[in-house]
Structure formats: C-alpha cells, structure tokens
Amino acid sequence: MKCNTLKRRRACIAILALVLIVAAGVCFAAKKDGGFVDFKLRDLKGKTFHLSEHASEKVIFINFFATYCKPCKKEIPRLVELDREFRDKGLMIIGISVDPAKDLSLLKSFTRSHKITYKTLADTNSRVIRKYNPRCDLPYSILLGKNGKIIARFSGYRPGDEKKYRRKIMDALK
Amino acid sequence: MTDQSKRAVFIPFLAALVFFLSHEAGCYEIPVGEDWLYFSGSESLSFRNAQMKRKELGGDEFIKYKYREIKNVLDLNFSYSFLTAGLTFQTNWYVPRMNEVWEKGLIADEQMMKGERRFSLEKKYVRASFDDGDLLAGDFYANFGRGIILNVVKDEAIDRDDTIEGVRFDIRTDRFNAVVLGGRIELPVSRDLLYYGLRSFERKDVVGCMADCTLFDGFVVGSGFLHYDRENARRSSAFTAEWTGIFDLIDLYGEVGHLRYGGEDGQAIYASMNLFLEDWDFLAEFIKYQDVEEFPLNNPPTADREDEFLSDEEKRDICGGRFKANYAVPGQGTILYVDSGYFKTPYIEEFYSQVYKDTPKALYHIYGGVEQHGLFDRIDATAWAGFRDGFERKFRTESEISWRFTGEQSVSAGYKREEREKTPDPEIHEDRENDYSVGYAYSPWFSGTLTWQRQNPTERDRANGDRDNLYSVDLLFTPMSDFDFSIMFGGLRGGRVCSNGICAVRPAFRGIEIKANYRF
C-alpha cells in the first residue's frame, strides 16, 4: 500500500504512531523474554528438520549464512570448533543458508570443503530468516535456551566474537 | 505540506528508537488471554549526503548532482499462538527535490519525481501455521526448484527486493511438499535501475502451484506451473528430480523448464553433479537455455562464478557448463580450489564485433585460489586470481589477511586488482583498478576500514570530475548487542555489481552516510 494522497499519508502516520504508542505501552507491562518461533526446513539431503522436535532437549545456536558472505566464511570454522566442544554437552548448532535456490549445488560443495560438522538447512525463499531478522543481515545468529526461547542474538562477525558466543552458550548450558 | 509536518513523519520513529534504546535488548512477551503475544522488530535510520554521477538517459553525458536523503525502515513482527505477522514501514525524505534532477534529463524513482518525501508500508503479511503447513496473506518471497520458472527474492547488492503480494498455501510433510499461490507482482520496466535511476513498475497477476514428493530416501521429484501476465499469456512449467547420497558419494540434480510468452517458446535445462571424496569435492554444472526470459519472476542458475554475462539480454540463449574442485588439506584449515566455466552464446559475437578486433567464439573463465582459516589459531587469509573472457576481458586478483593479535583485537589488510582490455569506446571500459584496504576490529565493540581505490580514468572521465585516487573510511560501532551505528565517508568508485545472475551498475559515490540500526 502506498500512501499517495495527503490524507492517506496522514492516516498512515497516525496509524503508525498509534501502533508504536500501543506497542510502547504494552512493552512497559510486558515481561521481557525471547519469543519462540518454530519452523520446518529441509536439509541438504532433502530431509525435513522441525525445530520444535529438538527445542526442548538442547540449547540451540542458529547461524544464518550464505556462501557469498565473506564474514560468514571467517565465522564458520569458529562455529565448527564450538560444535566439537559443546555437542556432547547439550548444544546443537544449526546453519541456515539463505543462498538463492540456484546455488544449492554450490552450497553442498561449500559445506563439504569448509568441513561443516553441524546440520545445514536451506532457506531459499527467506521464510525463516524473515521471522528472526527481517532485514536479513548476514551473518546473523540466535541462541535458544532449553525452553526454546531466544536468549541472545548476534549480528555480523568480527574475529574474537566467538568468545562472546562461548560465554553465552556456557551460561545457557548451566 | 509544511516543513514542520514533514519532520513530524520521523517523530514516531525517533521516539521508537529512543524508547527501545533505553531498554535492555530482547524480545517482548505479553500475556493475551491464555497465550502470549511475542513482539519484536528492528529500526534502521540512515542519513546520506552525497554527490552522485549518473549517465543521462539516452545520451552519453553524465549528470552530477548532490542529494541528501533520510531513510527510515521499521520492521515489526508479531507472533500469537499459530499466527505470525510482519509489517515494514519505509520513509524516504529527499532534499533537494529529485525532480530538479529529473528536469535535467534523468529519470529518477517515480516517487522521488513526485515530491520530496515518500512514506509507504513496504511489506506486510499474516501467516497462520498448522502442523503440516501454513496459509499466508500479504507479501512473500517464492521459488521453485533452482529458479528456472520462479525465484522472487531479496538481493540488497543490486537493490532488488521483489515480492509477490497475494496469498499462498503451503503443505509440508516429511515426504510431500506443495504450494499454491496467487497474487500480483511489480515488474520493473528497466533493469538498469541504479545506472539510470529508472524505476517504473507494471503490476502483473501471478498464479501457480508446485509440488514435490520423496519417492524413496534421497530421491525427490517435483513439478510446478506458473501463469502470469494475462495480456501476454505467459506460462511456464518445470520438472525437477534430485537424488542425493548415492553411495554416500554423489548428489545429482536436474531441472527442465518450458516458458511460453505470446506465441514464443523458451526451453531450459539445468543439471548438476556433486562428487564427494575424502578431502576432495567436485561440482559440475550444465545449462542449456534457449529463448529463456528472465527477471524478475525467475532467476535461473547461471553456472558462472560472477554471474555477469547473462543479464544484458531480454532472452537468454546460452549453452555451457562449469567445473569446480575443492581440496581441503587434512587438519590444516586450508582449502584450495579451482573454478572454470565455458559457454557458447550467439549474441556474444554480435557484442564483441562492436568493441573488440578479434571476436571470440565462446565465453570462459578460470579461477584458482586458497583459503586459510585459523593458522596458528590467529590468522585467516584468502587469495585468488582468475581470468575471464566475457563481455569484458579481464584479469582479477584479490587477497585478504586478518591477524588476531589479542583475544579481541585484530587487524586486516586487503588488495584487489582488476585489469580490463581497453576497447575502442573509452566510455565503456577503464583498463585497470587497484584497491587497498586496512582495517582494525575490537570485538565486539568496534571495527573500522580505510580504503584507497586507484583507478585510471579516461581523459573524458577526468574532465567529468573523476579522480585517480579515491579514499573512504567506514566505521562501525556496536555499543549494545542489538544496536549498531556506522559512518562511511569519502569516495567510492561506481561500477558493475553482479549478484545472483543479475547485474546493476552502482553510481559513484562521494559524501557521507550515517546509519543506526536497532533490533528489539
């Protein structure tokens, strides 16, 4: 919907202001917590992965990435190390690729050459990333506690950020 | 509208930003009835004061102009029981009026031409989710198979964010997936959006359905049908087959598409094979497209490393393939790779005969490179070089190294070089470019990059104000995990950006851009 006339523009602004005021009001009364958003996606072997089947058992670290994203390539080896360190202690790392559908064969090659040991899913039409991160920044990661709710979010990657991930993961596993 | 009321447009956004910044980051949970309403979103406010240079439409002259823009994007997401909803509001405020530029012969964004300010609800959707599927009304992205007939996606690199506005119904089970969709999509009239600034849209109807079925573990077959643009009776259909995990070594994929527009027919075949050995993996891709129309509803695989040569024609007519091999050195964090492609297309001869003395019979590329991760637990490095004989004959090389000298601090350096063959038309090609960059990062608070771009403009470009050296500084601050603030200033070269099979030419930039992003 595009607000072309003056009246419609004013109406849009008024509606937006109202939405924000109501949102701000309820936020004061709201409990701050992470929302649980379930999803189903296929992995690179065509098998369906359903988040809610795992969310109550493990701490889950979801990493959105793409093969063309340079910081993602630097981050992935660090995530492989975290997977090796915490897999048996109750952590599940899931990589969700937002590469376009045409690059799925390239994605398979990428996961193999980068020795990705954790599960990789394909979100080719941005259905899942839109739920967590509408702006679709990459890389983008979220940490879900054992109750399935978001306890931390991480945008971008700089060398050394894995320390922050490790700290949050250890807190969540306690 | 008065200046006061224009400024009022941003007050709700600023209020939201201040309000959320004053709170600890996190999603909100509100009791509603017996269930909880989850509320989250993001707020992005940017200011750009820049000098731009664009080519005059239908002419050879460049138009230089200054503009200031304030842009605000607010995303709101709601989730309650089986319902989720999303809203994206966007506001642009252009100063001065873009129609001053329009009067000089530049076609700008339609909304810019009409006035200084644009306020729109860019995206909205409501989704009802069930155990084995969901029903969505509003704006959505969609794709089928590898995109021969349908691939409507977001791609910021080329300023593309197409969605279908309508309804879709999905069924997802372990063995069967299906989607039925219908709605409208805006088709850009020109694809040179950034070069000419032309952005005029036509709205077209789309209806379609797709389904795939797992016949046995690892083997999936599918089929899809799409009907759009009633006036021109465009229809397309595709069939897919995928077999993964053959002897735990091989993955195969094939897709065949048929596209009909008016009385014409287009055919497309795409096939790929992945072969996985111990430390080696190989990828072979094959394409054969005949009169395949592309963009914006579909986006077929290009099998090309840079996706640069398929976007300049209305119809694709090409046959060729790509071979890529990777070797991961055991226990070293080192990946060696080679990537090559060879394609034949009839219109390359027509194009080359205008600009080159010797007309090639085919397009090809060959690249090789190395990635090193975690050397001595501190160093990451990449380097690659390659040659391509495409619409531009060029040699390219790129390398980057980053060294983490403490747990949190790192420095990086990068170098890029591109040499292109000079053509008779000096406006089409420059012959070489060198980019140098150095950076410093302090995790998780700060990162900064200084970039120096050296170029070799023609005399005509120099007369138009192009410089031999361009410098830019890009700083990013992250004071809170969900808030970041960035400043970029200086000059950046304009040029061709190719992504996902579509290329756009970004205008040169000189000025400052400030952005603040917050997720809540």
XYZ file of C-alpha atoms in Angstrom:
694
model
C 0.000 0.000 0.000
C 1.468 3.331 -0.943
C 0.071 6.454 0.586
C -0.047 8.893 -2.269
C -2.558 11.481 -1.176
C -2.078 13.871 1.696
C -4.978 12.389 3.660
C -3.745 8.850 3.252
C -0.247 9.872 4.282
C -1.566 11.488 7.413
C -3.697 8.432 8.112
C -0.661 6.159 7.672
C 1.415 8.308 10.011
C -1.401 8.363 12.564
C -1.794 4.564 12.384
C 1.954 4.061 12.738
C 2.146 6.429 15.684
C -0.769 4.583 17.290
C 0.890 1.204 16.717
C 4.097 2.448 18.313
C 2.332 4.065 21.261
C 0.316 0.902 21.932
C 3.453 -1.204 21.498
C 5.415 1.036 23.842
C 2.591 0.885 26.385
C 2.307 -2.870 26.387
C 6.079 -3.199 26.483
C 6.183 -1.423 29.820
C 3.794 -4.038 31.165
C 5.340 -6.888 29.239
C 7.728 -9.461 30.515
C 10.910 -9.275 28.525
C 11.747 -12.628 27.088
C 12.601 -14.313 23.854
C 9.818 -15.427 21.585
C 9.783 -18.950 20.294
C 9.243 -19.174 16.572
C 9.014 -22.669 15.185
C 9.974 -23.666 11.632
C 10.337 -26.607 9.305
C 13.078 -26.654 6.671
C 14.771 -29.257 4.513
C 18.412 -30.138 4.952
C 20.786 -30.657 2.049
C 19.797 -34.318 1.805
C 16.131 -33.427 1.421
C 15.152 -34.484 4.936
C 12.745 -32.275 6.874
C 14.008 -30.662 10.091
C 11.404 -29.490 12.611
C 12.803 -27.124 15.249
C 10.226 -27.863 17.928
C 11.252 -31.550 17.973
C 14.666 -30.503 19.358
C 13.983 -27.215 21.134
C 13.045 -28.686 24.496
C 16.065 -31.019 24.721
C 19.008 -28.866 23.749
C 20.450 -25.395 23.689
C 20.296 -24.408 20.017
C 22.582 -21.979 18.201
C 21.153 -20.971 14.809
C 23.545 -19.328 12.357
C 22.198 -17.675 9.187
C 24.861 -17.508 6.486
C 25.466 -17.500 2.740
C 28.287 -18.826 0.581
C 28.921 -15.337 -0.875
C 29.213 -13.684 2.583
C 32.868 -13.060 3.493
C 32.454 -12.629 7.273
C 30.409 -15.859 7.298
C 33.406 -17.743 5.900
C 35.558 -16.459 8.752
C 32.937 -17.326 11.339
C 32.158 -20.894 10.212
C 35.461 -22.514 11.353
C 34.857 -20.992 14.808
C 31.368 -22.494 14.895
C 32.793 -25.883 13.905
C 35.137 -25.595 16.913
C 32.191 -24.728 19.190
C 30.254 -27.686 17.792
C 33.165 -30.004 18.588
C 33.498 -28.572 22.110
C 29.831 -28.454 23.162
C 27.997 -31.042 21.064
C 28.145 -33.694 23.791
C 27.278 -31.157 26.482
C 23.837 -30.397 25.052
C 24.447 -27.814 22.301
C 23.040 -28.155 18.799
C 24.344 -25.818 16.113
C 22.224 -25.340 13.002
C 23.462 -23.475 9.926
C 20.719 -21.967 7.802
C 21.845 -20.904 4.351
C 19.959 -18.086 2.661
C 21.690 -18.674 -0.657
C 19.325 -18.459 -3.607
C 17.894 -21.710 -4.899
C 20.111 -21.643 -7.985
C 23.205 -22.027 -5.776
C 22.143 -25.109 -3.815
C 24.681 -27.357 -5.561
C 27.379 -24.814 -4.746
C 26.178 -24.793 -1.132
C 26.662 -28.561 -0.867
C 30.212 -28.157 -2.141
C 30.780 -25.288 0.318
C 29.610 -27.220 3.384
C 31.858 -30.123 2.430
C 35.018 -28.085 1.741
C 34.543 -25.985 4.902
C 34.131 -29.214 6.922
C 30.845 -28.079 8.451
C 30.032 -30.746 11.000
C 26.656 -29.415 12.136
C 23.305 -29.637 10.368
C 22.844 -27.275 7.435
C 19.406 -26.242 6.205
C 18.390 -24.247 3.124
C 16.056 -21.257 3.466
C 15.923 -20.378 -0.212
C 12.915 -18.086 -0.077
C 13.895 -16.304 3.176
C 10.857 -17.664 5.000
C 12.689 -18.398 8.253
C 15.225 -15.563 8.338
C 12.345 -13.112 7.913
C 10.861 -14.336 11.185
C 14.032 -13.728 13.173
C 15.758 -10.975 11.240
C 13.545 -9.079 8.754
C 16.493 -7.014 7.494
C 18.281 -10.246 6.537
C 21.734 -9.093 7.779
C 24.463 -11.720 7.411
C 25.895 -13.419 9.309
C 23.197 -13.434 11.961
C 22.902 -15.876 14.851
C 20.447 -16.569 17.624
C 20.833 -18.679 20.729
C 17.792 -20.574 22.015
C 17.649 -21.795 25.596
C 16.357 -25.213 26.610
C 12.839 -23.754 26.838
C 13.133 -22.882 23.146
C 13.169 -19.144 23.701
C 15.683 -16.667 22.333
C 18.306 -15.710 24.887
C 20.832 -13.919 22.678
C 21.185 -12.523 19.188
C 24.409 -11.756 17.324
C 24.680 -9.645 14.187
C 27.818 -9.682 11.992
C 31.138 -11.267 12.858
C 34.471 -9.850 13.945
C 37.434 -12.065 14.894
C 37.087 -12.695 18.608
C 33.262 -12.713 18.667
C 33.401 -16.461 19.332
C 34.421 -15.642 22.923
C 31.068 -13.945 23.373
C 29.308 -16.958 21.824
C 31.169 -19.346 24.129
C 30.255 -17.313 27.211
C 26.552 -17.192 26.309
C 26.483 -20.896 25.395
C 28.085 -21.888 28.703
C 25.551 -19.758 30.600
C 22.695 -21.400 28.685
C 24.005 -24.917 29.322
C 24.193 -24.425 33.096
C 2.854 20.095 3.378
C 4.823 22.301 5.750
C 8.376 21.589 6.848
C 7.053 21.053 10.350
C 4.671 18.302 9.273
C 7.429 16.693 7.172
C 9.641 16.493 10.194
C 6.728 15.033 12.131
C 6.968 11.935 9.931
C 10.140 10.933 11.751
C 8.960 11.656 15.249
C 7.317 8.226 15.758
C 10.486 6.514 14.508
C 12.784 8.582 16.661
C 10.509 8.028 19.637
C 10.597 4.288 18.981
C 14.389 4.330 18.681
C 14.848 6.301 21.901
C 12.317 4.139 23.711
C 13.884 0.847 22.708
C 17.423 2.107 23.222
C 16.560 2.907 26.788
C 15.678 -0.736 27.369
C 17.727 -3.855 27.574
C 17.763 -5.718 24.277
C 15.318 -8.556 23.907
C 12.025 -9.669 22.514
C 8.790 -8.821 24.325
C 6.262 -11.270 25.647
C 2.796 -10.047 26.553
C 0.030 -12.159 28.131
C -3.087 -12.117 25.954
C -5.832 -14.485 27.062
C -4.393 -17.923 27.721
C -1.486 -17.426 25.360
C 1.388 -14.991 24.882
C 1.893 -12.341 22.253
C 5.520 -12.053 21.160
C 6.624 -8.755 19.747
C 9.972 -7.994 18.095
C 11.375 -5.921 15.277
C 14.105 -3.683 14.010
C 14.532 0.005 13.419
C 17.008 1.468 10.935
C 17.596 5.176 10.433
C 20.111 6.485 7.897
C 21.273 9.809 6.541
C 23.147 10.226 3.283
C 24.687 13.421 1.950
C 26.313 12.587 -1.339
C 27.379 13.680 -4.748
C 26.209 11.231 -7.357
C 27.023 10.834 -11.020
C 24.648 9.093 -13.362
C 24.533 8.722 -17.093
C 21.941 10.793 -18.898
C 19.145 8.647 -20.224
C 19.511 8.099 -23.945
C 22.678 10.170 -24.136
C 26.377 9.992 -23.404
C 26.662 12.856 -20.956
C 26.918 12.347 -17.226
C 24.782 14.291 -14.805
C 26.288 15.140 -11.458
C 24.037 16.105 -8.618
C 24.063 16.420 -4.874
C 21.380 14.980 -2.733
C 20.545 14.388 0.861
C 18.315 11.576 1.961
C 16.976 10.496 5.300
C 15.678 6.966 5.218
C 13.884 5.083 7.909
C 12.914 1.417 7.868
C 10.888 -0.012 10.721
C 10.136 -3.743 10.859
C 7.593 -5.057 13.346
C 6.942 -8.750 13.934
C 4.138 -10.233 15.983
C 3.539 -13.817 16.947
C 0.485 -15.113 18.776
C -0.479 -18.751 19.045
C -0.486 -20.114 15.473
C -0.405 -16.621 13.917
C 2.596 -14.535 12.905
C 2.517 -11.126 11.240
C 5.064 -8.667 9.909
C 4.974 -5.020 8.872
C 7.736 -2.982 7.201
C 7.340 0.786 7.083
C 9.711 2.835 4.982
C 10.108 6.584 4.831
C 12.415 8.496 2.496
C 12.953 12.206 2.662
C 14.889 13.655 -0.259
C 16.462 17.100 -0.093
C 16.610 18.809 -2.521
C 13.765 17.667 -4.680
C 14.817 14.955 -7.066
C 12.658 16.430 -9.806
C 15.282 19.157 -10.245
C 17.498 16.366 -11.477
C 14.625 14.972 -13.483
C 14.326 18.280 -15.317
C 17.908 17.844 -16.474
C 17.005 14.631 -18.226
C 17.360 11.978 -15.564
C 14.537 9.617 -14.888
C 14.503 9.051 -11.185
C 12.398 6.963 -8.886
C 8.772 7.654 -9.670
C 8.050 8.650 -6.095
C 11.084 10.903 -5.979
C 9.824 12.707 -9.049
C 6.506 13.415 -7.441
C 7.893 15.057 -4.358
C 10.428 15.203 -1.641
C 9.118 12.548 0.645
C 7.788 9.046 0.431
C 6.069 7.122 3.153
C 4.971 3.596 2.492
C 4.017 0.322 4.038
C 6.541 -1.663 2.009
C 5.804 -5.134 3.286
C 3.069 -6.753 5.287
C 1.980 -10.305 5.887
C -0.067 -12.517 8.188
C 0.679 -16.224 8.423
C -1.389 -18.946 10.067
C 0.746 -22.021 10.764
C -0.528 -25.546 11.191
C 1.271 -28.799 11.931
C 1.938 -29.587 8.309
C 1.803 -26.243 6.591
C 0.723 -22.635 6.634
C -1.506 -20.081 4.984
C -0.055 -16.651 4.271
C -1.688 -13.453 3.095
C 0.392 -10.410 2.168
C 3.872 -10.037 0.671
C 6.009 -13.111 0.238
C 9.123 -14.399 -1.498
C 8.800 -17.589 -3.510
C 10.851 -20.026 -5.501
C 10.508 -23.359 -7.169
C 13.364 -25.751 -7.864
C 16.514 -23.876 -8.833
C 14.568 -20.867 -10.141
C 14.045 -21.523 -13.859
C 10.388 -20.521 -13.645
C 10.087 -18.851 -10.238
C 12.549 -17.148 -7.926
C 11.283 -13.945 -6.331
C 13.889 -12.879 -3.797
C 15.544 -10.084 -1.869
C 19.011 -9.031 -3.030
C 20.385 -5.864 -1.490
C 23.585 -5.915 -3.576
C 21.624 -4.920 -6.641
C 18.837 -3.038 -4.864
C 16.323 -5.757 -5.637
C 13.572 -6.743 -3.251
C 10.698 -8.216 -5.195
C 7.800 -9.901 -3.512
C 4.501 -11.282 -4.656
C 1.547 -9.606 -2.979
C -1.189 -12.152 -2.543
C -1.954 -15.444 -0.857
C -0.015 -18.699 -0.612
C -0.900 -22.010 0.949
C 1.893 -24.430 1.834
C 1.781 -28.071 2.839
C 4.975 -29.542 4.287
C 5.258 -33.135 5.370
C 8.243 -35.424 5.551
C 7.584 -36.841 2.096
C 5.372 -34.310 0.356
C 5.622 -30.534 -0.135
C 3.183 -28.394 -2.077
C 2.391 -24.719 -2.528
C -0.462 -22.939 -4.260
C 0.000 -19.197 -4.722
C -1.710 -16.269 -6.362
C -1.222 -12.528 -6.354
C 0.388 -9.606 -8.099
C 3.998 -8.664 -8.670
C 5.525 -5.383 -9.789
C 7.723 -5.862 -12.833
C 10.425 -3.204 -13.310
C 10.374 -1.823 -16.822
C 14.155 -1.294 -16.861
C 16.809 -3.361 -15.198
C 19.453 -0.599 -15.187
C 17.895 0.691 -12.030
C 20.944 2.205 -10.485
C 22.702 3.449 -13.574
C 19.821 5.407 -14.947
C 17.758 5.614 -11.823
C 14.807 4.386 -13.849
C 12.282 2.640 -11.741
C 8.918 2.384 -13.338
C 6.713 -0.548 -12.474
C 3.957 -2.554 -14.042
C 1.801 -4.767 -11.894
C 1.069 -8.234 -13.230
C -1.041 -11.112 -11.989
C 0.611 -14.383 -10.997
C -0.926 -17.748 -10.165
C 0.898 -21.022 -9.750
C 1.279 -24.295 -7.969
C 4.235 -26.523 -7.204
C 4.663 -29.879 -5.534
C 7.427 -32.332 -4.819
C 7.417 -35.817 -3.425
C 10.099 -38.024 -1.856
C 9.734 -41.361 -3.624
C 12.419 -43.024 -1.512
C 15.089 -41.740 0.854
C 17.175 -39.176 -1.010
C 15.122 -39.224 -4.211
C 12.706 -36.334 -4.774
C 10.712 -35.449 -7.884
C 8.720 -32.271 -8.389
C 6.702 -30.264 -10.817
C 5.491 -26.671 -10.982
C 3.274 -24.486 -13.125
C 3.037 -20.716 -13.296
C 0.740 -18.375 -15.207
C 1.416 -14.657 -15.184
C 0.875 -11.509 -17.247
C -2.599 -12.258 -18.653
C -2.218 -9.748 -21.511
C 0.772 -11.571 -22.951
C -0.369 -15.069 -21.961
C 2.893 -16.009 -20.253
C 3.008 -19.505 -18.871
C 5.819 -21.627 -17.597
C 6.227 -25.104 -16.217
C 9.143 -27.070 -14.815
C 10.017 -30.585 -13.689
C 12.735 -31.436 -11.192
C 14.472 -34.573 -9.992
C 17.043 -34.803 -7.207
C 18.907 -37.854 -5.985
C 21.190 -37.306 -3.020
C 23.582 -39.589 -1.171
C 24.206 -42.100 -3.971
C 26.782 -44.487 -2.435
C 27.378 -41.601 0.034
C 29.442 -40.033 -2.734
C 27.241 -38.421 -5.334
C 24.352 -35.922 -5.450
C 22.514 -35.386 -8.726
C 20.020 -32.690 -9.675
C 18.151 -31.970 -12.892
C 15.533 -29.411 -13.868
C 13.734 -28.880 -17.163
C 11.632 -25.805 -17.821
C 9.326 -24.646 -20.577
C 8.386 -20.988 -20.861
C 5.748 -19.561 -23.207
C 5.162 -15.846 -23.839
C 2.703 -14.845 -26.513
C 3.414 -17.138 -29.412
C 7.035 -17.795 -28.439
C 8.513 -20.690 -26.534
C 11.628 -20.939 -24.417
C 13.343 -24.090 -23.159
C 15.720 -24.510 -20.244
C 17.752 -27.411 -18.906
C 19.900 -27.318 -15.788
C 21.826 -30.260 -14.363
C 24.400 -30.566 -11.609
C 26.501 -33.255 -10.004
C 28.370 -33.109 -6.700
C 31.011 -35.723 -6.050
C 32.376 -36.006 -2.514
C 35.600 -37.857 -1.770
C 37.622 -37.870 1.459
C 39.179 -34.392 1.276
C 38.110 -33.536 -2.240
C 34.817 -32.390 -3.602
C 33.826 -31.664 -7.179
C 30.924 -29.752 -8.680
C 29.900 -29.968 -12.334
C 27.007 -27.856 -13.663
C 25.451 -27.748 -17.104
C 22.982 -25.234 -18.588
C 21.233 -25.074 -21.928
C 18.841 -22.149 -22.301
C 17.049 -21.244 -25.476
C 14.945 -18.057 -25.562
C 14.581 -18.108 -21.817
C 13.165 -14.898 -20.483
C 14.427 -13.949 -17.058
C 13.964 -11.350 -14.356
C 12.136 -10.564 -12.238
C 9.873 -13.553 -11.758
C 12.508 -16.184 -12.324
C 16.266 -16.320 -11.897
C 17.723 -19.445 -13.488
C 21.141 -20.780 -12.459
C 23.985 -19.175 -14.384
C 26.684 -21.761 -13.615
C 29.029 -18.772 -13.704
C 31.265 -17.623 -10.886
C 30.431 -13.956 -11.317
C 27.016 -14.101 -12.955
C 27.942 -11.251 -15.220
C 27.101 -12.183 -18.735
C 23.543 -13.343 -18.592
C 21.775 -10.186 -17.612
C 22.191 -7.903 -20.582
C 19.686 -9.503 -22.866
C 15.932 -9.874 -22.616
C 16.207 -13.543 -23.536
C 18.905 -15.972 -22.615
C 20.303 -18.148 -25.335
C 23.300 -19.976 -23.989
C 24.803 -23.418 -23.535
C 27.742 -24.352 -21.355
C 28.924 -25.519 -18.004
C 31.136 -25.100 -15.032
C 33.536 -27.314 -13.146
C 34.726 -26.591 -9.633
C 37.106 -28.636 -7.492
C 37.965 -28.085 -3.824
C 40.654 -29.737 -1.784
C 40.601 -29.334 1.983
C 44.089 -30.087 3.327
C 43.526 -32.511 6.226
C 43.887 -30.898 9.653
C 45.277 -27.634 8.291
C 42.243 -25.371 7.802
C 43.408 -24.844 4.224
C 41.143 -25.038 1.184
C 42.499 -24.987 -2.354
C 40.099 -24.556 -5.236
C 39.823 -24.131 -8.962
C 36.718 -22.885 -10.760
C 36.307 -22.918 -14.519
C 33.491 -22.358 -16.983
C 32.901 -22.492 -20.736
C 29.788 -21.151 -22.516
C 28.633 -20.583 -26.067
C 26.083 -17.937 -26.952
C 25.155 -16.390 -30.310
C 24.919 -12.796 -29.163
C 28.469 -12.669 -27.846
C 29.723 -12.410 -31.439
C 27.401 -9.518 -32.128
C 28.544 -7.736 -28.996
C 32.245 -8.362 -29.469
C 32.256 -7.342 -33.111
C 31.390 -3.816 -31.944
C 34.096 -3.445 -29.349
C 36.911 -5.913 -29.984
C 39.054 -6.595 -33.009
C 39.008 -10.370 -32.608
C 35.631 -11.852 -31.875
C 35.701 -14.830 -29.539
C 33.555 -17.843 -30.251
C 32.860 -18.615 -26.606
C 32.991 -17.238 -23.107
C 35.165 -18.839 -20.499
C 36.616 -18.232 -17.083
C 39.199 -19.890 -14.918
C 39.952 -19.016 -11.321
C 42.094 -20.552 -8.648
C 42.511 -19.686 -5.020
C 43.299 -20.626 -1.475
C 41.552 -20.028 1.857
C 43.398 -20.438 5.121
C 41.442 -20.457 8.376
C 42.846 -20.428 11.894
C 46.558 -20.549 11.073
C 48.408 -20.574 14.441
C 44.897 -20.030 15.822
C 45.197 -16.355 14.833
C 45.363 -15.837 11.088
C 42.714 -16.050 8.371
C 43.721 -15.407 4.785
C 42.271 -15.725 1.300
C 43.805 -15.201 -2.103
C 42.549 -15.905 -5.580
C 43.262 -14.909 -9.153
C 41.480 -15.517 -12.393
C 40.896 -14.618 -15.996
C 37.637 -14.314 -17.850
C 36.810 -13.701 -21.447
C 33.252 -12.479 -21.229
C 31.619 -9.184 -22.038
C 34.778 -7.733 -20.575
C 38.092 -9.478 -20.958
C 39.698 -9.165 -17.609
C 42.222 -10.457 -15.162
C 41.336 -10.195 -11.491
C 43.068 -10.969 -8.274
C 42.057 -10.447 -4.683
C 43.678 -11.211 -1.351
C 42.890 -10.520 2.260
C 44.575 -11.353 5.528
C 43.424 -10.786 9.090
C 45.511 -11.326 12.205
C 44.007 -11.535 15.667
C 46.819 -10.260 17.873
C 44.881 -10.426 21.140
C 41.719 -12.295 22.058
C 39.555 -9.370 20.954
C 41.680 -7.226 18.672
C 42.546 -7.876 15.064
C 43.970 -6.073 12.071
C 43.323 -6.836 8.433
C 44.627 -5.850 5.031
C 43.182 -6.399 1.590
C 44.226 -5.916 -2.007
C 42.200 -6.141 -5.207
C 43.367 -5.650 -8.762
C 41.402 -5.737 -11.960
C 42.826 -5.281 -15.453
C 40.476 -4.976 -18.379
C 41.227 -4.927 -22.049
C 40.863 -1.461 -23.493
C 38.100 -1.180 -26.068
C 37.569 1.379 -28.816
C 34.857 3.038 -26.759
C 36.651 4.770 -23.891
C 33.404 5.267 -22.003
C 32.766 1.555 -21.652
C 35.988 0.397 -20.060
C 38.804 1.644 -17.981
C 41.855 -0.516 -18.098
C 42.952 -1.120 -14.534
C 41.888 -0.603 -10.960
C 43.686 -1.251 -7.694
C 42.033 -1.236 -4.296
C 43.907 -1.325 -0.993
C 42.277 -1.540 2.398
C 43.384 -1.790 6.012
C 41.160 -2.451 8.963
C 41.118 -2.752 12.725
C 38.482 -4.505 14.832
C 37.935 -4.687 18.559
C 35.381 -7.399 19.231
C 32.542 -6.846 19.875
C 32.582 -3.066 20.067
C 34.219 -1.545 17.038
C 35.561 -2.080 13.543
C 36.961 0.379 11.023
C 38.259 0.144 7.471
C 40.266 2.609 5.416
C 40.043 2.036 1.661
C 42.176 3.529 -1.083
C 40.978 2.981 -4.641
C 43.334 3.769 -7.502
C 41.884 3.950 -10.960
C 42.825 5.042 -14.414
C 40.021 7.227 -15.779
C 39.906 8.297 -19.395
C 40.545 11.940 -20.294
C 36.822 12.366 -20.747
C 36.072 10.929 -17.317
C 38.729 13.172 -15.806
C 37.049 16.166 -17.412
C 33.837 14.939 -15.793
C 35.448 15.072 -12.386
C 36.700 11.503 -11.936
C 39.804 11.278 -9.795
C 42.783 8.950 -9.945
C 42.576 8.222 -6.217
C 39.554 7.737 -4.011
C 39.668 7.378 -0.240
C 36.937 6.242 2.104
C 36.586 5.451 5.788
C 33.979 3.064 7.156
C 33.452 2.889 10.927
C 31.069 0.585 12.773
C 30.297 0.848 16.484
C 28.330 -1.791 18.385
C 27.731 -0.422 21.890
C 24.988 -2.989 22.580
C 24.497 -6.430 21.106
C 21.334 -5.317 19.317
C 22.386 -1.808 18.382
C 24.970 -0.669 15.863
C 25.933 2.671 14.473
C 28.036 3.255 11.346
C 29.631 6.153 9.497
C 31.036 5.925 5.994
C 32.605 8.924 4.296
C 34.819 9.625 1.323
C 34.688 8.463 -2.255
C 33.859 5.087 -3.766
C 34.140 4.089 -7.387
C 30.968 3.337 -9.265
C 30.846 0.099 -11.110
C 29.122 -3.057 -12.012
C 27.765 -5.188 -9.208
C 26.710 -8.674 -10.244
C 24.803 -10.875 -7.941
C 22.667 -13.945 -8.400
C 22.577 -13.680 -12.138
C 21.563 -10.027 -12.286
C 23.933 -7.119 -12.636
C 23.455 -3.471 -11.902
C 25.818 -0.557 -12.237
C 26.181 1.324 -8.998
C 26.797 5.051 -9.363
C 29.988 6.530 -7.986
C 29.586 7.958 -4.506
C 31.237 10.873 -2.763
C 29.915 12.060 0.539
C 28.879 10.719 3.913
C 26.441 8.079 5.084
C 25.394 7.566 8.694
C 23.281 4.613 9.811
C 21.815 3.449 13.116
C 20.234 0.007 13.455
C 18.424 -1.442 16.402
C 16.795 -4.840 16.887
C 14.313 -5.359 19.653
